CSV table of C-alpha atoms in Angstrom, one decimal:
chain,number,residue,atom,x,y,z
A,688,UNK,CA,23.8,207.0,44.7
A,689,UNK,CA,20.7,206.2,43.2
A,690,UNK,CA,18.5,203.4,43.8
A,691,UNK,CA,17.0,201.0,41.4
A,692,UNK,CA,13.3,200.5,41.0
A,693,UNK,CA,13.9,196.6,40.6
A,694,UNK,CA,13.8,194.6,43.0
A,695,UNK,CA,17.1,192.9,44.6
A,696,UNK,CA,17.7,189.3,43.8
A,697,UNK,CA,16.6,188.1,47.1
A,698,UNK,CA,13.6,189.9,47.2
A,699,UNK,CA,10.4,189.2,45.5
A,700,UNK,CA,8.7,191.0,42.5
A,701,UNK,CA,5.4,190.6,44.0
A,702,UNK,CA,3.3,189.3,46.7
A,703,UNK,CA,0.6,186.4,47.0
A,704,UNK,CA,-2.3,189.1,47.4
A,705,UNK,CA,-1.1,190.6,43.8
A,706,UNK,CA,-1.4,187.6,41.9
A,707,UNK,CA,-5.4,187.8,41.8
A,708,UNK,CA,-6.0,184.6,42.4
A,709,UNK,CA,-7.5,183.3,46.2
A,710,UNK,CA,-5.4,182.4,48.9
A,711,UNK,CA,-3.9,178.7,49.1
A,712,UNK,CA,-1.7,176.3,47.9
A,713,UNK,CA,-1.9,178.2,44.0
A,714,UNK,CA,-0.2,181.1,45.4
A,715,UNK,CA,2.7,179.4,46.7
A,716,UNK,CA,3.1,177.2,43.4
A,717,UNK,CA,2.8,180.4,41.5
A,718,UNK,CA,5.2,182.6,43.4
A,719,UNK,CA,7.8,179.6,43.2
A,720,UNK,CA,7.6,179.6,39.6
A,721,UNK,CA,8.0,183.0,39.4
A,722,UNK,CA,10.9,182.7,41.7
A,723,UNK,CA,12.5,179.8,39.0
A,724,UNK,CA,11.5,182.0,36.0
A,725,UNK,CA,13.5,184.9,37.4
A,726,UNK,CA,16.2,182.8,38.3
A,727,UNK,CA,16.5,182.1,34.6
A,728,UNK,CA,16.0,185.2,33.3
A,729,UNK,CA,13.0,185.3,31.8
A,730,UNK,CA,11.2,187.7,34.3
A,731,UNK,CA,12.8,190.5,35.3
A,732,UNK,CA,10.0,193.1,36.3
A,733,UNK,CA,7.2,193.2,38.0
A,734,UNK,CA,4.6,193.7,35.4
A,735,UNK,CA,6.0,190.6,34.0
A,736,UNK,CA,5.4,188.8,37.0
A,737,UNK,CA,1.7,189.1,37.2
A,738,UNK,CA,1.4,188.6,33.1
A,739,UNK,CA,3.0,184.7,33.9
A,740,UNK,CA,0.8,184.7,36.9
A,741,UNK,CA,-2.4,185.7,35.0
A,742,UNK,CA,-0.9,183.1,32.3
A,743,UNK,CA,-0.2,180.0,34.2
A,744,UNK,CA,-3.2,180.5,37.1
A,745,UNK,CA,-5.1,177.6,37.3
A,746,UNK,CA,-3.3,175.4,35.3
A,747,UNK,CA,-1.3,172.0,36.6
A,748,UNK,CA,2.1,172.3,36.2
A,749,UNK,CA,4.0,168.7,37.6
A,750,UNK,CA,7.6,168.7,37.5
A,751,UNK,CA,9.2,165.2,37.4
């Protein structure tokens, strides 16, 4: 059997430390929204990940 290259559902596509952005409270908000976004569908890889992260870092994103 061969093994995929993606990641499994419950694991993540990348890691706080990947994201290029310092360590805090951006981090987490990032990695959730990548966790949401791959939920939907609309990330599925890795290199995808860190183009929404380089995308959306910095910016204020409020749900609600």
């Amino acid at each position: 059997m061969i093994k995929s290259r993606e990641s499994g559902p419950n694991q993540s596509l990348v890691r706080g430390g990947e994201l290029g952005v310092p360590p805090g409270p951006e981090v987490g908000r990032l990695l959730e929204e990548i966790a949401e976004e791959r939920a939907a569908g609309t990330i599925t890889t890795k290199e995808e990940a860190l183009e929404y992260a380089r995308r959306n870092a910095g910016s204020l994103r409020r749900n609600g």
